[in-house]
Tab-separated table of C-alpha atoms and ligand atoms in Angstrom:
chain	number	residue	atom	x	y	z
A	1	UNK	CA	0.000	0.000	0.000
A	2	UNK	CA	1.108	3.349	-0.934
A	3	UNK	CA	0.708	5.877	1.710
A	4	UNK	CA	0.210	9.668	0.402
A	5	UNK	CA	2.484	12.342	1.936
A	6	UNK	CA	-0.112	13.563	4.463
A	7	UNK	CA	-0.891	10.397	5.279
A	8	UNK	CA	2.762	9.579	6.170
A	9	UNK	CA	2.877	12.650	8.087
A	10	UNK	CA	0.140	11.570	10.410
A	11	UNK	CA	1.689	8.456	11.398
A	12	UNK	CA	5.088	8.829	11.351
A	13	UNK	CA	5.465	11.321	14.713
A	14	UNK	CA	9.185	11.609	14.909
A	15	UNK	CA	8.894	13.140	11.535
A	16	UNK	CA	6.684	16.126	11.841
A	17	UNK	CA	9.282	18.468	11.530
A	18	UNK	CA	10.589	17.023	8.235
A	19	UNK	CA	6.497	17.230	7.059
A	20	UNK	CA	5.975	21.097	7.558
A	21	UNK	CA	5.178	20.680	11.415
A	22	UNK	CA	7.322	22.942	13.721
A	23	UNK	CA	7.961	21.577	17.592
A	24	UNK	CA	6.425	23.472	20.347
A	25	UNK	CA	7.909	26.781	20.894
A	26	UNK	CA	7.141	26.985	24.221
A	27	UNK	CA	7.220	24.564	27.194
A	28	UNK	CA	5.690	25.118	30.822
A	29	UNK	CA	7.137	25.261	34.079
A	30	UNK	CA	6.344	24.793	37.521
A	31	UNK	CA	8.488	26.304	40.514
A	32	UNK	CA	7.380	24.922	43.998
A	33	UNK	CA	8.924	26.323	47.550
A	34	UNK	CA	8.875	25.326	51.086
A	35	UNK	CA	9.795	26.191	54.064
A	36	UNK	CA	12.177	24.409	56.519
A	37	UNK	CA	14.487	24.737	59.598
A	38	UNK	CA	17.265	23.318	58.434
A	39	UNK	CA	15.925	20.099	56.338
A	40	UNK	CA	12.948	19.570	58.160
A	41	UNK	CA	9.822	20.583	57.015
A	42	UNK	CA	8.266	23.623	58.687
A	43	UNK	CA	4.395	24.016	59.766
A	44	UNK	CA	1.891	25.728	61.838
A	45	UNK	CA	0.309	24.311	64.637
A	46	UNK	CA	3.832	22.134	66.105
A	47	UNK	CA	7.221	23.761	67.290
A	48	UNK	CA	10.174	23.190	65.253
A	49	UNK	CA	14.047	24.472	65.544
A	50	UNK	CA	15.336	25.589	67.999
A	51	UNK	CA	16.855	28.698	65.912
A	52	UNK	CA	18.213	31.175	66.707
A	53	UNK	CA	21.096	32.436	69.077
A	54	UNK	CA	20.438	31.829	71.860
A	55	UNK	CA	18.723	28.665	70.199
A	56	UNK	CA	15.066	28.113	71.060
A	57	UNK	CA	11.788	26.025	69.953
A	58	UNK	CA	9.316	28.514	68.237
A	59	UNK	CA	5.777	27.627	66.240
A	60	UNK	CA	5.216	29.060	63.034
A	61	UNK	CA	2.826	32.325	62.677
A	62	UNK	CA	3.166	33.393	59.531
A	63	UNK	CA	5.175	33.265	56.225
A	64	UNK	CA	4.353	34.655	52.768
A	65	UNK	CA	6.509	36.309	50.397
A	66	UNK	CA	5.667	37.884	46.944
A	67	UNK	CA	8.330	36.848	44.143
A	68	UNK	CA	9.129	39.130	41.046
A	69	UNK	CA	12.052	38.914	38.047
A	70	UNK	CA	11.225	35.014	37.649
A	71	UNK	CA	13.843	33.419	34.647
A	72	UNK	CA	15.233	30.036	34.633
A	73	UNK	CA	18.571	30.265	33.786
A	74	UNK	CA	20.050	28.348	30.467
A	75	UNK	CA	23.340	26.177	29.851
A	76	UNK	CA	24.629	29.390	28.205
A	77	UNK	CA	24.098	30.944	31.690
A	78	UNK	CA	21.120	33.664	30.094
A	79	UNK	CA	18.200	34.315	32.002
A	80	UNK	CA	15.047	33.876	30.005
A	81	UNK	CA	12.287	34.974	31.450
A	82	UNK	CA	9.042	33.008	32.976
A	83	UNK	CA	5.860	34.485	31.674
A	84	UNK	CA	3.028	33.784	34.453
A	85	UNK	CA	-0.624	33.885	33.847
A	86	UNK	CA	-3.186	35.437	35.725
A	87	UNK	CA	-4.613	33.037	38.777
A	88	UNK	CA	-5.632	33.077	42.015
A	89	UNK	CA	-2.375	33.674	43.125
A	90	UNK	CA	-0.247	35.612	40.364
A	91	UNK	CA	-0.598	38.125	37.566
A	92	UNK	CA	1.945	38.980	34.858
A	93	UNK	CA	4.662	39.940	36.681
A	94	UNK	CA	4.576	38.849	40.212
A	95	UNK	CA	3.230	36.008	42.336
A	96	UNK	CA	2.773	35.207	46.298
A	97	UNK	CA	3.996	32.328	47.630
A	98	UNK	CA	2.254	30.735	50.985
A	99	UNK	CA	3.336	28.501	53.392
A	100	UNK	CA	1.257	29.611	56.128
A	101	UNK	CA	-1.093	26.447	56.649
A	102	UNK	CA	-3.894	28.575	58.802
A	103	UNK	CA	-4.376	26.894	62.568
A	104	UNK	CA	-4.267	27.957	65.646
A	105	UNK	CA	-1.120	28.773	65.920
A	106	UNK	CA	-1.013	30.339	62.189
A	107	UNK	CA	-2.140	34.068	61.429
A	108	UNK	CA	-4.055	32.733	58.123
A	109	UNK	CA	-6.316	30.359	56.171
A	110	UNK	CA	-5.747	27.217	55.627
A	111	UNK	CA	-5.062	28.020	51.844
A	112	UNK	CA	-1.417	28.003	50.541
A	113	UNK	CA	0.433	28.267	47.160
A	114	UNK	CA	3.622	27.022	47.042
A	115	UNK	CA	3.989	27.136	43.413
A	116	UNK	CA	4.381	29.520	40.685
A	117	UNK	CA	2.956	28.282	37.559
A	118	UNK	CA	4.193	30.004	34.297
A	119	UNK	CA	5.521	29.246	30.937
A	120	UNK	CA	9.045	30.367	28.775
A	121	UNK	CA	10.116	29.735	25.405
A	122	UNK	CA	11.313	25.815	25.564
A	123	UNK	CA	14.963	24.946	25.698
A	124	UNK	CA	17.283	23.668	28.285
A	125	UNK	CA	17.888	24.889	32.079
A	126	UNK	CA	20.147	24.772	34.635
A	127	UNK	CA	19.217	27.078	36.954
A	128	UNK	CA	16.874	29.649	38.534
A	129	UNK	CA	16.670	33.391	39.404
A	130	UNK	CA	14.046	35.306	41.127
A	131	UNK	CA	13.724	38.374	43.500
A	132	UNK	CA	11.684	39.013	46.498
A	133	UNK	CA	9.208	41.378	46.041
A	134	UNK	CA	6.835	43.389	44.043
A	135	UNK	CA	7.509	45.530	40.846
A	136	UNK	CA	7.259	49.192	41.275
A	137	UNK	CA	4.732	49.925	38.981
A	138	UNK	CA	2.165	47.159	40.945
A	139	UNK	CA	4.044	47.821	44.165
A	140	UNK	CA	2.103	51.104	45.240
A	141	UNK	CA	-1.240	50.099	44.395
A	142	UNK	CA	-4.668	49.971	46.203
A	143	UNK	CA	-5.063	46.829	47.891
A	144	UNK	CA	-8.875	46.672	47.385
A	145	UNK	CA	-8.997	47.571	44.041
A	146	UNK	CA	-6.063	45.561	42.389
A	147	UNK	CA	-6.234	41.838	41.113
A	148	UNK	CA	-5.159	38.871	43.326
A	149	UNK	CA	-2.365	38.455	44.707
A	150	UNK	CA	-1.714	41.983	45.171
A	151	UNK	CA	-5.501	42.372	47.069
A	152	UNK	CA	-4.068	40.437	50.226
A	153	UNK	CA	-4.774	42.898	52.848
A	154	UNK	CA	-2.202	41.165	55.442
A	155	UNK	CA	0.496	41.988	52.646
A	156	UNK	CA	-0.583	45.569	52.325
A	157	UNK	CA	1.302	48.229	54.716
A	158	UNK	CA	0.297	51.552	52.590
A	159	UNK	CA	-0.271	52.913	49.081
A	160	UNK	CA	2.651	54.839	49.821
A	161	UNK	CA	4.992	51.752	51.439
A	162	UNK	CA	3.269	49.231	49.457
A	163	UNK	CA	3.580	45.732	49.767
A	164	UNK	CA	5.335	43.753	52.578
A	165	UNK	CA	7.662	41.789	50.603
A	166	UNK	CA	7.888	38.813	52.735
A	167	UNK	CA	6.748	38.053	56.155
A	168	UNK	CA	7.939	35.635	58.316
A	169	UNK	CA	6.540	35.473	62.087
A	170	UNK	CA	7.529	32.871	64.759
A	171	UNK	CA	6.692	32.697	68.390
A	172	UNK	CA	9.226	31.538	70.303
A	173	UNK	CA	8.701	29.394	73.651
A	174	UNK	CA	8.755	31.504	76.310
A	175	UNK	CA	7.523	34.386	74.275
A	176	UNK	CA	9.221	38.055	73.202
A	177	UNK	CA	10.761	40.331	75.935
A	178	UNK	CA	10.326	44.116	74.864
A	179	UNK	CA	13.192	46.528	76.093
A	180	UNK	CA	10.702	47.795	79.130
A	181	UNK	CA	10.384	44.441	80.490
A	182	UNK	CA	7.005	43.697	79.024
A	183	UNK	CA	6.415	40.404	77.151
A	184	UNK	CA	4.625	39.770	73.676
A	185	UNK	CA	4.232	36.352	71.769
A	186	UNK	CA	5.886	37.163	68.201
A	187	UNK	CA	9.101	38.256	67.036
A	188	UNK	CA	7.895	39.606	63.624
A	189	UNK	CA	9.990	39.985	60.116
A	190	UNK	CA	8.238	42.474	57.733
A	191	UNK	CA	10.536	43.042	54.574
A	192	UNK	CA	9.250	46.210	52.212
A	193	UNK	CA	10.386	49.138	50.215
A	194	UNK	CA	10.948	51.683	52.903
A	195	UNK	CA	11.753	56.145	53.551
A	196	UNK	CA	8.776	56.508	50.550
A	197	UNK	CA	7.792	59.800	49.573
A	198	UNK	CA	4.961	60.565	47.112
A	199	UNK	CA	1.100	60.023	47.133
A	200	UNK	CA	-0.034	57.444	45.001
A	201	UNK	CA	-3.690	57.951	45.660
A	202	UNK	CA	-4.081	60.962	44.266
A	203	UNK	CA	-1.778	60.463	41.077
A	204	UNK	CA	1.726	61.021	42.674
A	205	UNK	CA	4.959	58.997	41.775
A	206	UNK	CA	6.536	57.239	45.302
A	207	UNK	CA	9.898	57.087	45.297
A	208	UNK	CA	11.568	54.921	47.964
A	209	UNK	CA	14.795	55.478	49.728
A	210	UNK	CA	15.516	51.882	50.291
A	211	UNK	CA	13.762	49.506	48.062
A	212	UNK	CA	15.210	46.560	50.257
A	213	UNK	CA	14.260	43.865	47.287
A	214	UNK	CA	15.795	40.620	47.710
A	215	UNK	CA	17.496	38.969	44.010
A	216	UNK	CA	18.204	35.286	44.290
A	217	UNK	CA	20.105	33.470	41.945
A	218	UNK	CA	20.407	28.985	42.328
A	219	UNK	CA	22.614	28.234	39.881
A	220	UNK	CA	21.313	24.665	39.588
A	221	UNK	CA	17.909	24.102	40.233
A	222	UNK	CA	15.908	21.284	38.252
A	223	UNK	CA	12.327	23.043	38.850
A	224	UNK	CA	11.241	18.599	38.043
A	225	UNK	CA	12.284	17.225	41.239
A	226	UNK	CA	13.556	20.377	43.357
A	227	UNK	CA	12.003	22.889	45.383
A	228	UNK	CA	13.191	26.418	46.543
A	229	UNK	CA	13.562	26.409	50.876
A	230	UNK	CA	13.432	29.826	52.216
A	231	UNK	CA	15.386	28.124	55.348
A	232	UNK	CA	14.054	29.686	58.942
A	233	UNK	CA	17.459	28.404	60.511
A	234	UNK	CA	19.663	30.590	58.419
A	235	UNK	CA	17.513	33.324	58.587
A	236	UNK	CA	17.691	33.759	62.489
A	237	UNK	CA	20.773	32.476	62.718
A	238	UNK	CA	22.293	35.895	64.106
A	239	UNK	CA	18.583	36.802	65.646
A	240	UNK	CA	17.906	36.545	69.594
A	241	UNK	CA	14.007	35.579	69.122
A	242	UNK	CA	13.597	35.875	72.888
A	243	UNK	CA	13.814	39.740	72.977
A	244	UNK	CA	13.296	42.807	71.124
A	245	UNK	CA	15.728	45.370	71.387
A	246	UNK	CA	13.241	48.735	70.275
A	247	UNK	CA	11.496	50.103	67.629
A	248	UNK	CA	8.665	47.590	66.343
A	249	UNK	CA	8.469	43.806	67.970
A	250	UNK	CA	11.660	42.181	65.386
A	251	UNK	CA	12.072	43.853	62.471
A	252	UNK	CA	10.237	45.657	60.257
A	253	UNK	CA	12.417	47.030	58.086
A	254	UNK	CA	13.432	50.016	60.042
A	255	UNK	CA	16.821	51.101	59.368
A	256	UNK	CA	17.405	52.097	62.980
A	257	UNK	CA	16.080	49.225	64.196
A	258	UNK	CA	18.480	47.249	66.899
A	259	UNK	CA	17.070	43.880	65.506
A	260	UNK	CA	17.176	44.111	61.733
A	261	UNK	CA	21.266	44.321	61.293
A	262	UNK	CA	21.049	40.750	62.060
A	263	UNK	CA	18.639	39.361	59.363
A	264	UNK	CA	19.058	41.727	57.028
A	265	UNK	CA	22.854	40.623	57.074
A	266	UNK	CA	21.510	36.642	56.665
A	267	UNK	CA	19.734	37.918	54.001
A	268	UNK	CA	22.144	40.174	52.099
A	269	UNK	CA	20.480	43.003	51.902
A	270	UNK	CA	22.021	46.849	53.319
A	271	UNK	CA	20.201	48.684	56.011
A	272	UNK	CA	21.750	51.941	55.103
A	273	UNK	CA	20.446	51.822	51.155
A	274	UNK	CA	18.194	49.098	50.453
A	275	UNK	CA	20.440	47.440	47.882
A	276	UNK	CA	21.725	43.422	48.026
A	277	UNK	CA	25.132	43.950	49.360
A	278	UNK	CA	26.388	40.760	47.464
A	279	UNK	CA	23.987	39.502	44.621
A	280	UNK	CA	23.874	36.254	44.342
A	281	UNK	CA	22.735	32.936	46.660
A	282	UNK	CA	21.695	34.149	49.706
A	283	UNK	CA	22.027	31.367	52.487
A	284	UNK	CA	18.572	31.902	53.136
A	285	UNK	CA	17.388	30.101	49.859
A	286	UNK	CA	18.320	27.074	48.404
A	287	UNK	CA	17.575	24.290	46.272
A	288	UNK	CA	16.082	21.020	47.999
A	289	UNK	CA	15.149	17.853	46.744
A	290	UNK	CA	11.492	17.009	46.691
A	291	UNK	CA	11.179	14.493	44.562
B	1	CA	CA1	12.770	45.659	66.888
């Protein structure tokens, strides 16, 4: 039997290029985080550690972070970016990732995304890079009016501050001695674009002295069996989670706060401008294998 030339197309798959039929220009990609102390997996509603100096046992309030600048990275070393379509919890151009699990212990729902879903033109990759936080054009936004994720009122500090970045909060056992003496539960990290000027609501440009966005580079990351830890251990590792030295309970950014030298140095990022002080792999983040 002689088969015509379409015909032969249609059954012979490995041939489709050779017929007319170009491969797939584009291929999908799915990058999944998680959070851990150390290795071990990290959730509300059990204590985990200790972290810390001096080390202690804390349960798990809160931890979100919005992620920006997504590209996996190829064997040439380029950066290609990862387009990311709208969902629940990303638009073009930035996503939140949650690991908050809701609870008792937890400040939120039981929802979570630990994924970002997206898609980039298909080749080969080695390796990842993202940044912590929120673009500027989306960054000073009204949190009731704008799309998910950026509508997350616990993520919202001002029009005119934004977003918070990332939040982490832990309570430690034994709680959070304040510098009069007075005890609270949580030692609280709120990361954001700080010393803004400018009214967004009524047209303004902000401009922000210290933009205090995090870039992350893992130089090999296989998005099929790894995930990305944000690692609660190397974040506090310089952090005494039993007291609060002044200004707001941890640190919220505040560049004369007594508590944010410390984690702003695990995380690379300057107090005095805003700016990564070494780009790169911060200790904080890392690849881990989930699969
Ligand atoms: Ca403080």
């Amino acid at each position: 039997m002689r088969l015509s030339l379409p015909a032969l197309c249609g059954l012979a798959l490995a041939t489709l290029t050779a017929c007319g039929t170009t491969p797939p220009q584009t291929q999908t990609v799915e990058i999944a985080f998680t959070l851990r102390a150390g290795t071990a997996p990290v959730y509300c509603g059990g204590p985990f550690g200790p972290l810390g100096t001096p080390a202690v046992t804390a349960t798990l309030r809160d931890a979100r972070l919005y992620v920006q600048d997504i590209a996996l990275i190829d064997t040439t070393g380029t950066a290609v970016p990862v387009t990311l379509p709208a969902n629940d919890w990303q638009q073009p151009g930035v996503a939140l990732i949650d690991l908050e699990t809701g609870g008792p212990d937890c400040a939120g729902t039981a929802a979570t995304n630990p994924v970002i879903r997206g898609t980039l033109p298909a080749g080969t990759y080695s390796g990842l890079r993202f940044t912590v936080g929120v673009p500027e054009t989306l960054n000073h936004t009204s949190v009731e009016v704008t799309p998910a994720p950026l509508d997350v009122v616990a993520m919202n500090w001002s029009w005119q501050a934004g977003r918070k970045f990332m939040k982490v909060e832990v309570t430690p056992t034994g709680g959070v001695t304040k510098p009069d003496g007075a005890k609270t539960a949580t030692w609280f990290l709120h990361l954001g674009s700080t010393d803004c000027t400018g009214n967004p609501a009524q047209g303004g440009t902000v401009t922000c002295q210290r933009p205090n966005r995090l870039p992350v580079t893992l130089p090999a990351f296989d998005p099929a069996r790894q995930a990305v830890a944000l690692d609660l251990t190397a974040l506090f590792s310089g952090t005494d989670l039993t007291r609060d030295q002044g200004g707001a309970v941890g640190c919220m950014s505040g560049p004369t706060d007594p508590d944010c030298p410390a984690v702003f140095g695990t995380l690379g990022l300057s107090l005095t401008n805003g700016q990564p002080v070494t780009p790169g792999q911060p200790p904080v983040f890392r690849a881990v294998d989930v699969r």
